[in-house]
Coordinates of C-alpha atoms in Angstrom, one line a residue:
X1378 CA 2.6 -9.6 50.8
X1379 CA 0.2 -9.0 47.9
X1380 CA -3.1 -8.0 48.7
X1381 CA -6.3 -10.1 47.6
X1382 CA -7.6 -7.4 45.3
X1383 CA -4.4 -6.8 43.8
X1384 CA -3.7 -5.9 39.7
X1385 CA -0.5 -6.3 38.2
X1386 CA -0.3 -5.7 33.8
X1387 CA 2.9 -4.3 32.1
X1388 CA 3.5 -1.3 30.5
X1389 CA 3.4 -2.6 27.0
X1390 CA 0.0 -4.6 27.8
X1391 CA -1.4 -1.0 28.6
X1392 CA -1.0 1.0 25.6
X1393 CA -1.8 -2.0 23.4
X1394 CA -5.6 -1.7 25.2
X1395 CA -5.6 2.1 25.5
X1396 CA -4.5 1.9 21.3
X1397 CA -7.5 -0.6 20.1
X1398 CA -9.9 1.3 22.7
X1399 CA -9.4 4.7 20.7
X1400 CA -9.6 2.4 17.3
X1401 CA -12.5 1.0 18.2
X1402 CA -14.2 4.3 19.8
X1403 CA -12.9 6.0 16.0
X1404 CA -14.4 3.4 14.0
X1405 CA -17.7 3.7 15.8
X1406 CA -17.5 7.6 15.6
X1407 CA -17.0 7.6 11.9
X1408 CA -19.8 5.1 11.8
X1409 CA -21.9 7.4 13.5
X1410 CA -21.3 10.3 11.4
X1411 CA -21.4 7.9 8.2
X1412 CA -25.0 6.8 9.0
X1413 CA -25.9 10.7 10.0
X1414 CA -24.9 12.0 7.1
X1415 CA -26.9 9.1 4.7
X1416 CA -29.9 9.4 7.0
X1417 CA -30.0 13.5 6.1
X1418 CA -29.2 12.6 2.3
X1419 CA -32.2 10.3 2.5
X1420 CA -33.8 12.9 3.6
X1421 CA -33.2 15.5 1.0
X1422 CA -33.7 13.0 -1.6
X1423 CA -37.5 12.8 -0.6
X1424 CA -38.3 16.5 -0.1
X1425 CA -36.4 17.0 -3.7
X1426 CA -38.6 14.5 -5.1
X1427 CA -41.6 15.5 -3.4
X1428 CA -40.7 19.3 -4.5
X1429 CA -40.6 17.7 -8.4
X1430 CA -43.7 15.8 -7.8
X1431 CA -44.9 19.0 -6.7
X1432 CA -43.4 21.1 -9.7
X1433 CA -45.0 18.4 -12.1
X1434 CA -48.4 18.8 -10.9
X1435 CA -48.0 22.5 -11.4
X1436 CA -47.3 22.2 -15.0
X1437 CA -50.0 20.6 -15.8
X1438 CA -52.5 22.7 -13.9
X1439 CA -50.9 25.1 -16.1
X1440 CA -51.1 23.1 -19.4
X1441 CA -54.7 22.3 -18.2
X1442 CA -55.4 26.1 -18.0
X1443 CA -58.2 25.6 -15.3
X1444 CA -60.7 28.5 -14.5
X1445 CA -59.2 31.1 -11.8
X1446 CA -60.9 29.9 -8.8
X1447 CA -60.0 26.8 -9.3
X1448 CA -56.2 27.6 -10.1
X1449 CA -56.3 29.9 -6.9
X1450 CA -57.9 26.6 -4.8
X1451 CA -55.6 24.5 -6.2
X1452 CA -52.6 26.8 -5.3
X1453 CA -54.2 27.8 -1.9
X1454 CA -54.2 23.8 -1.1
X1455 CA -50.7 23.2 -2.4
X1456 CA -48.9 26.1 -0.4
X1457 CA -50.9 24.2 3.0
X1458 CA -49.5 20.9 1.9
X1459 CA -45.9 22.5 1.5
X1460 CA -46.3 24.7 4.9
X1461 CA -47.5 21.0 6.4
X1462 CA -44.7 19.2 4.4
X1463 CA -41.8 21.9 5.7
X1464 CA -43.5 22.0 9.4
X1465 CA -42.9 18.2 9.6
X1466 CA -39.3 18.3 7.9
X1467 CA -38.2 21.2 10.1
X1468 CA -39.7 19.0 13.5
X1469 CA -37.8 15.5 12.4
X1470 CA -34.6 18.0 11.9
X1471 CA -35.0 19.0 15.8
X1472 CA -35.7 15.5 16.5
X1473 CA -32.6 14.3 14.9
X1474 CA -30.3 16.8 16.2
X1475 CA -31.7 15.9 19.9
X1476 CA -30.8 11.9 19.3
X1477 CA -27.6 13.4 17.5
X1478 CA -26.9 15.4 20.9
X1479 CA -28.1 12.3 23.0
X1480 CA -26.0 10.0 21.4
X1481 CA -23.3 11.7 21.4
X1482 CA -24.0 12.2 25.5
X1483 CA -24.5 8.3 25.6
X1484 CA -21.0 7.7 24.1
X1485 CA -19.0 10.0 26.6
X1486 CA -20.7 8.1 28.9
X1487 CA -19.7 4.9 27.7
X1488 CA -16.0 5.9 27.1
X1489 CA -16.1 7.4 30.7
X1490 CA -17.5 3.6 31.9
X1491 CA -15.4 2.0 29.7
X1492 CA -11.6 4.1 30.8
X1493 CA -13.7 4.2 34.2
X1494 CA -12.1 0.3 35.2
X1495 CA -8.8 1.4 34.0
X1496 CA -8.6 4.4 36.1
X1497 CA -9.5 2.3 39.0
X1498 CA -7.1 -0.4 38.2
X1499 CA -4.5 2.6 37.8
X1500 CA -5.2 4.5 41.1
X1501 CA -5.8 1.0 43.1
X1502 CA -2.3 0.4 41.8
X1503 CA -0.8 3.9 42.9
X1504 CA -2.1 3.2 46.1
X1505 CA -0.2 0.4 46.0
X1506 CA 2.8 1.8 44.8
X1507 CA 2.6 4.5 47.4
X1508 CA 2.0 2.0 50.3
X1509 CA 5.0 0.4 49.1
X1510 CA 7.4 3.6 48.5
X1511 CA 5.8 4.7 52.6
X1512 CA 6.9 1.0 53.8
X1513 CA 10.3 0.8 52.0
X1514 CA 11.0 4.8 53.3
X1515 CA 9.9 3.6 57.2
X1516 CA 12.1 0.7 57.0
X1517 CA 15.2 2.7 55.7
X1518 CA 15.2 5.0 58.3
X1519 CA 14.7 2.0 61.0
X1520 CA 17.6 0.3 59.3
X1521 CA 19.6 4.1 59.5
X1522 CA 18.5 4.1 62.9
X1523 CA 19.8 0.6 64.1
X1524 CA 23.0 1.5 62.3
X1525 CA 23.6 4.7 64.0
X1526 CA 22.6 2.9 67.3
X1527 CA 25.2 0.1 66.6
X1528 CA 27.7 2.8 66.2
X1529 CA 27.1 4.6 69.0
X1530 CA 27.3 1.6 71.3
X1531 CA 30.7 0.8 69.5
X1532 CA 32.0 4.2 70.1
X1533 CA 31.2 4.2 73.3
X1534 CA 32.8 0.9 73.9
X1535 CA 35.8 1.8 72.4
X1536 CA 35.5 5.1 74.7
X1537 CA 35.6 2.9 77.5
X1538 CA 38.1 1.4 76.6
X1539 CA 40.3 4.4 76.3
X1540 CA 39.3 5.6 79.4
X1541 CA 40.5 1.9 80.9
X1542 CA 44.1 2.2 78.8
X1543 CA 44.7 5.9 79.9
X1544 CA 42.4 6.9 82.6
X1545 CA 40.0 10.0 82.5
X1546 CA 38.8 12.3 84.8
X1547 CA 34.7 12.3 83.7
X1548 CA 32.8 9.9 85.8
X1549 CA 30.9 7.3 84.1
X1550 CA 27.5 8.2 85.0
X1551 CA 27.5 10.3 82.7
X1552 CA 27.9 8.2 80.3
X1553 CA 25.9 5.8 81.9
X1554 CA 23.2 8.6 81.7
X1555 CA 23.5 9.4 77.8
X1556 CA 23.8 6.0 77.4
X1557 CA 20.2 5.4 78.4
X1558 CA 19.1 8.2 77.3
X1559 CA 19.6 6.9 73.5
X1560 CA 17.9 4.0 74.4
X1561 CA 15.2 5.7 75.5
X1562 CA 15.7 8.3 71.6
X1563 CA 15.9 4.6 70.1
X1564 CA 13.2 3.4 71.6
X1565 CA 11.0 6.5 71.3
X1566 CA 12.4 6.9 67.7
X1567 CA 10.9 3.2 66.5
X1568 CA 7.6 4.7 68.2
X1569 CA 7.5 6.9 65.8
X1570 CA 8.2 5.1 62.4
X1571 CA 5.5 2.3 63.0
X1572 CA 3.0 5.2 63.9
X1573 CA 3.9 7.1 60.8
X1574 CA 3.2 3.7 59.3
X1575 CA -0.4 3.3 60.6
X1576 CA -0.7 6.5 59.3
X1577 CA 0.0 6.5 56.0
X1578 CA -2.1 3.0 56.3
X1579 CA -5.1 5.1 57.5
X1580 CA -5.0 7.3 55.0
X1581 CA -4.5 5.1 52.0
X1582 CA -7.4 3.2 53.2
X1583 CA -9.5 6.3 53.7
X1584 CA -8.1 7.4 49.9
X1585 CA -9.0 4.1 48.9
X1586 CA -12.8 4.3 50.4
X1587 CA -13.5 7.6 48.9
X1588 CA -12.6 6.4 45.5
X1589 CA -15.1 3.5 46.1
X1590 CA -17.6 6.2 47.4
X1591 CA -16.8 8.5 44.7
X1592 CA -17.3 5.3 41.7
X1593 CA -20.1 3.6 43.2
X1594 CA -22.0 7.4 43.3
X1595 CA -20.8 8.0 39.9
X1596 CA -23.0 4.0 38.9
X1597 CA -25.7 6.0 41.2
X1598 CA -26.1 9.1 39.2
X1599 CA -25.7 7.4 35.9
X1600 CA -28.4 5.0 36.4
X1601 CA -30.3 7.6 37.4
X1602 CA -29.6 10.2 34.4
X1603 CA -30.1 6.9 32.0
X1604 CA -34.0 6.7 33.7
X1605 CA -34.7 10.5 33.4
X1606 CA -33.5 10.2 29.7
X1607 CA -35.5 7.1 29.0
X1608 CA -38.9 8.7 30.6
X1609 CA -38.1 12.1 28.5
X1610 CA -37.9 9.3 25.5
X1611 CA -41.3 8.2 26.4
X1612 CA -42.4 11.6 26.9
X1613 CA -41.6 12.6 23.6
X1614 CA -42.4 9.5 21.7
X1615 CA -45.8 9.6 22.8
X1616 CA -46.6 13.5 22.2
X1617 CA -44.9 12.7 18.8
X1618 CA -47.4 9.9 18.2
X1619 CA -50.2 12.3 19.1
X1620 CA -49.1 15.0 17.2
X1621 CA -48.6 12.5 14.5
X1622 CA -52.3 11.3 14.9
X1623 CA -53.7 14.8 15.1
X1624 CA -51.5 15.7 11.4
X1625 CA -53.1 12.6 9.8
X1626 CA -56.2 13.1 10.6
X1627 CA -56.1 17.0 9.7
X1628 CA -54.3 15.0 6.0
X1629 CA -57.1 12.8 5.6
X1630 CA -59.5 15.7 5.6
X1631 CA -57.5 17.6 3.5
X1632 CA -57.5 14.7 1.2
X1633 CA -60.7 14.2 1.0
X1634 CA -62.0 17.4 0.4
X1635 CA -59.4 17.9 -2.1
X1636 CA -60.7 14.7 -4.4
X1637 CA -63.9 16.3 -3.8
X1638 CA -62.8 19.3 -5.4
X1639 CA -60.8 17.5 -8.3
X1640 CA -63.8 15.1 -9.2
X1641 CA -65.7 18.6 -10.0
X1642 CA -62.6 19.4 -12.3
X1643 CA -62.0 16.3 -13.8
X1644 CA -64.7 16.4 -16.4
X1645 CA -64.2 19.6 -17.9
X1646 CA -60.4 18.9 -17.8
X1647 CA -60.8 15.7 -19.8
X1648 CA -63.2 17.1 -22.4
X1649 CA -60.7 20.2 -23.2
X1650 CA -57.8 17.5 -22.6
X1651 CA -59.6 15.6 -26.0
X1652 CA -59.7 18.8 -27.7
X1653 CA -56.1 20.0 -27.4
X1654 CA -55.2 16.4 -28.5
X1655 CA -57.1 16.2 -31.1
X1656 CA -55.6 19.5 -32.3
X1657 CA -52.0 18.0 -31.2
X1658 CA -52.6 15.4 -33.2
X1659 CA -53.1 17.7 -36.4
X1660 CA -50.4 19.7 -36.1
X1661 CA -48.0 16.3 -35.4
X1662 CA -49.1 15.2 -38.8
X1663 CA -48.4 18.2 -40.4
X1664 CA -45.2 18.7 -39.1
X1665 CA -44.5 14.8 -39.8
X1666 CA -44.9 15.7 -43.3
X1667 CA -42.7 18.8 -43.3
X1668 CA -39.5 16.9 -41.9
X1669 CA -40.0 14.5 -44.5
X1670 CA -39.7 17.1 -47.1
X1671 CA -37.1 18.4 -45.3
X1672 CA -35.1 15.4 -44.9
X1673 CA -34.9 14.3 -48.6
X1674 CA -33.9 18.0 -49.6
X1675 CA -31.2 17.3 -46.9
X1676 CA -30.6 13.7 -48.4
X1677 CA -30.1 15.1 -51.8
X1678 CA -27.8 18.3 -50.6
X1679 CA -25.7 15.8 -48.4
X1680 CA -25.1 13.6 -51.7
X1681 CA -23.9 16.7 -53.9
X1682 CA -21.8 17.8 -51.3
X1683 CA -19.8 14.8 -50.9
X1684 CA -19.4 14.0 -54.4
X1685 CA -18.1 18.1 -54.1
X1686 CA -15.8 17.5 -51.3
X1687 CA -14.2 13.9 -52.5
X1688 CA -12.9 16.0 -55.8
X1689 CA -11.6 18.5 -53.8
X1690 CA -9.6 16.2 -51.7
X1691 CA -8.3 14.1 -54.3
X1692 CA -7.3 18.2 -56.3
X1693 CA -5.5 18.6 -52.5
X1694 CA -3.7 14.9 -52.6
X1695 CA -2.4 15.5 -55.8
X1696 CA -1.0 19.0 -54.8
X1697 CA 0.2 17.3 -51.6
X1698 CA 2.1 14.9 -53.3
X1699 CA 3.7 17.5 -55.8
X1700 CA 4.7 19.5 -53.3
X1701 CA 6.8 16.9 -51.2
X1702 CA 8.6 15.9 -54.1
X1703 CA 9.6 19.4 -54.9
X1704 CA 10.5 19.5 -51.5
X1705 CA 12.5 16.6 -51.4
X1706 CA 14.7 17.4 -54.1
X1707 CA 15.3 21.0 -52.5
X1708 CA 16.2 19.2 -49.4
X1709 CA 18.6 16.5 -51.5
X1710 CA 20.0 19.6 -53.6
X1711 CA 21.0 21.6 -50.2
X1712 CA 22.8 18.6 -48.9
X1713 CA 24.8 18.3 -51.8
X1714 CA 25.6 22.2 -51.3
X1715 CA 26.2 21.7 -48.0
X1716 CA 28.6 18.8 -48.7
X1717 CA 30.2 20.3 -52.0
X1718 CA 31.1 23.8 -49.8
X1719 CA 32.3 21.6 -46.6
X1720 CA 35.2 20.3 -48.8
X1721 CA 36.1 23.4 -50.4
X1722 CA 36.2 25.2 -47.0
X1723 CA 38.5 21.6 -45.7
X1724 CA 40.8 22.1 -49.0
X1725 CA 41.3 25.7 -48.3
X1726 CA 42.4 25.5 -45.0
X1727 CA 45.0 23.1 -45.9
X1728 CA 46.1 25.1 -48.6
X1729 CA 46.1 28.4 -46.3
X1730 CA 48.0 26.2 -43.8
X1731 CA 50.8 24.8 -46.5
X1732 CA 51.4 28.5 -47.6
X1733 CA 51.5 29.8 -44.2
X1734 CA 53.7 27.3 -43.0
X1735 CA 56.0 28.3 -45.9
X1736 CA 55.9 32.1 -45.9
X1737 CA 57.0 31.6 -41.9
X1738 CA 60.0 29.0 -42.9
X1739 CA 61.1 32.0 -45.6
X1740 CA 60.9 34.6 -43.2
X1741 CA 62.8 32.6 -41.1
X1742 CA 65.4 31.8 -43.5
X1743 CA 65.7 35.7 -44.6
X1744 CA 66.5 36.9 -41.4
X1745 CA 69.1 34.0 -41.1
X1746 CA 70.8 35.0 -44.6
X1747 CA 70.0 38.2 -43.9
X1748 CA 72.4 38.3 -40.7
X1749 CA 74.9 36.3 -42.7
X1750 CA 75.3 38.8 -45.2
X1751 CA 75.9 41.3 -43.2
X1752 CA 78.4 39.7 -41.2
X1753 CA 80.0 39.2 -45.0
X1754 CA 79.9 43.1 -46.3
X1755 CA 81.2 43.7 -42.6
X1756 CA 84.4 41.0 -43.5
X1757 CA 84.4 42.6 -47.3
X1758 CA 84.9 46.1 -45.8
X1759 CA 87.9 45.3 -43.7
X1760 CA 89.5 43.3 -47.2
X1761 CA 88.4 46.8 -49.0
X1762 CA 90.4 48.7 -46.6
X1763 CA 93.9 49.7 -47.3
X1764 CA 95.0 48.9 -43.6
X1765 CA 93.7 44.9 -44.0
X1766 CA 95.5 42.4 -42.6
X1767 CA 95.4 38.8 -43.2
X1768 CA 94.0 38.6 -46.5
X1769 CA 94.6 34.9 -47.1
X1770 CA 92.7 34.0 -43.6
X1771 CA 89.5 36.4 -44.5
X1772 CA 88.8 35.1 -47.7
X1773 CA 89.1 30.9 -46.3
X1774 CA 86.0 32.5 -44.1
X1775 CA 84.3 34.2 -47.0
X1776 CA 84.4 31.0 -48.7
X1777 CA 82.7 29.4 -45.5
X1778 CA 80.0 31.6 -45.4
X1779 CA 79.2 31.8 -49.1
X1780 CA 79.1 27.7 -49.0
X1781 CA 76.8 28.3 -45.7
X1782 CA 74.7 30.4 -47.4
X1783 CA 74.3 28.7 -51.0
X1784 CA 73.4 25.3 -48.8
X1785 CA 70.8 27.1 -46.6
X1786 CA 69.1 29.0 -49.1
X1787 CA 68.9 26.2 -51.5
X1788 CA 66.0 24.4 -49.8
X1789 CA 64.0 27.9 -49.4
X1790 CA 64.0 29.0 -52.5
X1791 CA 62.9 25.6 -54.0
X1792 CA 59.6 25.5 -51.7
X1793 CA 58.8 29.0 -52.5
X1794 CA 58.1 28.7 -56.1
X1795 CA 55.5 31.9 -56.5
X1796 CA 57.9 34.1 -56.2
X1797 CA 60.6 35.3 -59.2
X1798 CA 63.6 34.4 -58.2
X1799 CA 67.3 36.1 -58.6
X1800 CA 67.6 38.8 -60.4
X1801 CA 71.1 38.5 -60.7
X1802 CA 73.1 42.3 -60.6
X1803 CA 76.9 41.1 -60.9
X1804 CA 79.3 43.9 -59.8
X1805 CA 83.3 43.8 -60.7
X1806 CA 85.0 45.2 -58.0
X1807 CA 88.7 46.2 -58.4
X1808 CA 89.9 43.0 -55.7
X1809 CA 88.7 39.4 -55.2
X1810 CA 86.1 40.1 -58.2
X1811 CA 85.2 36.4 -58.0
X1812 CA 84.6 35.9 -54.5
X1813 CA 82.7 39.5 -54.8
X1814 CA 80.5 39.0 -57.9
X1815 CA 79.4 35.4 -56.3
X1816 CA 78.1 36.6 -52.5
X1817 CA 76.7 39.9 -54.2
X1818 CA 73.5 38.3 -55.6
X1819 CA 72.4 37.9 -52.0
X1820 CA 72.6 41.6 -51.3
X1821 CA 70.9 43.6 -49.1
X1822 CA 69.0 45.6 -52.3
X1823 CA 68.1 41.7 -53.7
X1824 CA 66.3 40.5 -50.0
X1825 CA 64.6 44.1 -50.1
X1826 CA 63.3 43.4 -53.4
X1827 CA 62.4 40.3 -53.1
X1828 CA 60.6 40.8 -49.4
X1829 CA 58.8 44.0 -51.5
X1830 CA 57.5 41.5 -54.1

């Protein structure tokens, strides 16, 4: 059953809390720190202006140019007020850093009361957790116990059984015997579990009473801190509001003592203060007078110089103008350069191409003739010799090759038109002068020349 005092929240439900608890302890830090810091700026600000204030008043003691004593008074009275001033400043710095250091005590405190519940609410729920895991644990071994006492009586039934069926020799008070004596283990056994029960009952419930102890002397000594802190608060404000009284009252003295001493001062300081003016007042006029001069010299110098300097840059836009035209046309005249030398360099390479592609189609055709021929002054040697046979046969092929060749070299030599063709060198051999004095113009000696050329 659930107790009375009971807590039950998720996991989820937890972290949310713990999340916007350490927001809202951050946002209150960093507002904290935020009205620190413009608390000490404040303060700065009014010993820097008070420091100017100060500064000021020196300069015009100085400008004033007071008699020594009274100089050495004056500064005699301003180094107390400074000592006074800096006393005071370096006394509200303790202060501060003491409510700085109490403050920040104050909010451990209050994080420590504020977590305080949840730890409570977590270690009342351990407890119960524990109770729980102790009660479930107690009844296993109960239930583990029951089981193996259910099995021992159905082993020992079944033994007796046995013993019925097929007889044995052991007597049964012996088993009579251990049978009682597991009872009494059983028995004993249960004893046991619901006293290890109570005790982990007892001491829950003593774990539970010193945490109660343990919080409600924590409230105790809080309470108890927060009174000590607030009569040291008293404490301190009131010998701050004495020593306050004691400063202004020592101030006021000061004060009046030090109009005293400035009323004495005061009428010689205005009386030279309406001389020096008067004598400012001179020199102002005079010097009024001079920067007029000065200005219509500078009026009249300004005028001449820009009448100067507009010629100059009207000279300079004129050049400007000259010289982007000349550079314009320099520009056009490289393009058409450019363009003109681009189409030469396009006609040349075709040409170089057309002659190359020539030369190689005439080399070609050389060698061809060239083996031709040969194969003819090979077939012209055997008709030469006085051992050649088949005369009649030889010369059909002769014919053959000279129509072969007149047909191939035809095309070749009409393509290649630089060069001087045939120099015909007819020779009138003793046979077949005909067929001889037609294939001799393609000759070894006329290819040779020819390639020479």
């Amino acid at each position: 059953m659930p107790l009375p005092f009971q807590i039950t929240f998720s996991k989820d439900h937890l972290e949310a809390c713990l999340l916007s608890l350490g927001c809202d302890v951050m946002a209150r830090e960093r507002s904290n720190f935020e009205s620190y810091s413009m608390c000490y700026e404040h303060l700065l600000e009014h010993a820097r202006q008070k420091l100017r204030q100060k500064e000021q008043e020196l300069g015009i003691m100085r400008r004033g140019q007071s008699p020594p004593e009274s100089s050495a008074g004056q500064v005699a009275e301003l180094s107390h007020n400074m000592i006074m001033e800096i006393t005071a400043l370096r006394a509200q710095l303790t202060d501060l850093e003491e409510e700085n250091l109490n403050l920040k005590k104050q909010i451990r405190k209050e994080v420590q009361e504020e977590y305080e519940a949840l730890v409570q609410a977590l270690f009342v729920t351990c407890l119960h957790i524990k109770e729980k895991l102790d009660e479930n644990q107690l009844n296993l071994i109960q239930k583990v116990c029951e089981l193996i006492g259910e099995v021992r009586t159905e082993g020992i039934d079944n033994m007796k059984d046995l013993k019925k069926k097929w007889g044995s020799a052991r007597p049964e008070e012996e088993m009579k015997e251990n049978a009682a004596e597991q009872e009494q283990l059983r028995v004993l056994e249960q004893n046991n579990s619901s006293l290890a029960a109570l005790v982990c009952k007892v001491r829950s419930l003593g774990h539970w009473r010193l945490a109660v102890q343990q919080a409600r002397f924590r409230g105790q000594l809080r309470r108890a801190e927060e009174e000590a802190m607030q009569s040291k608060k008293e404490c301190l404000s009131v010998k701050l509001m004495a020593e306050h009284e004691v400063t202004l009252f020592r101030q006021q003295l000061l004060a009046l003592r030090q109009a005293l001493a400035r009323a004495q001062a005061d009428n010689a300081r205005v009386c030279r203060q309406q001389e020096n003016q008067a004598q400012l007042l001179k020199e102002l006029e005079h010097r009024a007078t001079q920067e007029a001069r000065h200005r219509q010299q500078l009026d009249l110098m300004k005028s001449s110089s820009m009448e100067k300097l507009l010629e100059d840059v009207e000279q300079k836009e004129q050049h400007l103008q000259l010289l982007t035209e000349e550079a314009e046309r320099a520009s056009k005249l490289d393009q058409l350069q450019q363009k003109k030398i681009q189409r030469e360099l396009r006609q040349m390479r075709s040409r170089l191409a057309q002659e190359r592609s020539v030369k190689v189609d005439a080399f070609q055709r050389v060698k061809e003739l060239q083996s031709q021929l040969n194969d003819a002054e090979r077939l012209l040697d055997q008709v030469n010799s006085p051992g050649g046979k088949d005369t009649p046969t030889l010369y059909l092929h002769l014919l053959n090759t000279k129509k072969e060749m007149t047909m191939s070299s035809y095309p070749m030599w009409q393509k290649m038109s630089n060069f001087q063709l045939f120099k015909s060198k007819r020779i009138h051999p003793e046979s077949h002068s005909g067929l001889i004095g037609n294939i001799y113009p393609f000759s070894k000696f006329y290819f040779y020349e020819h390639l020479n050329e």
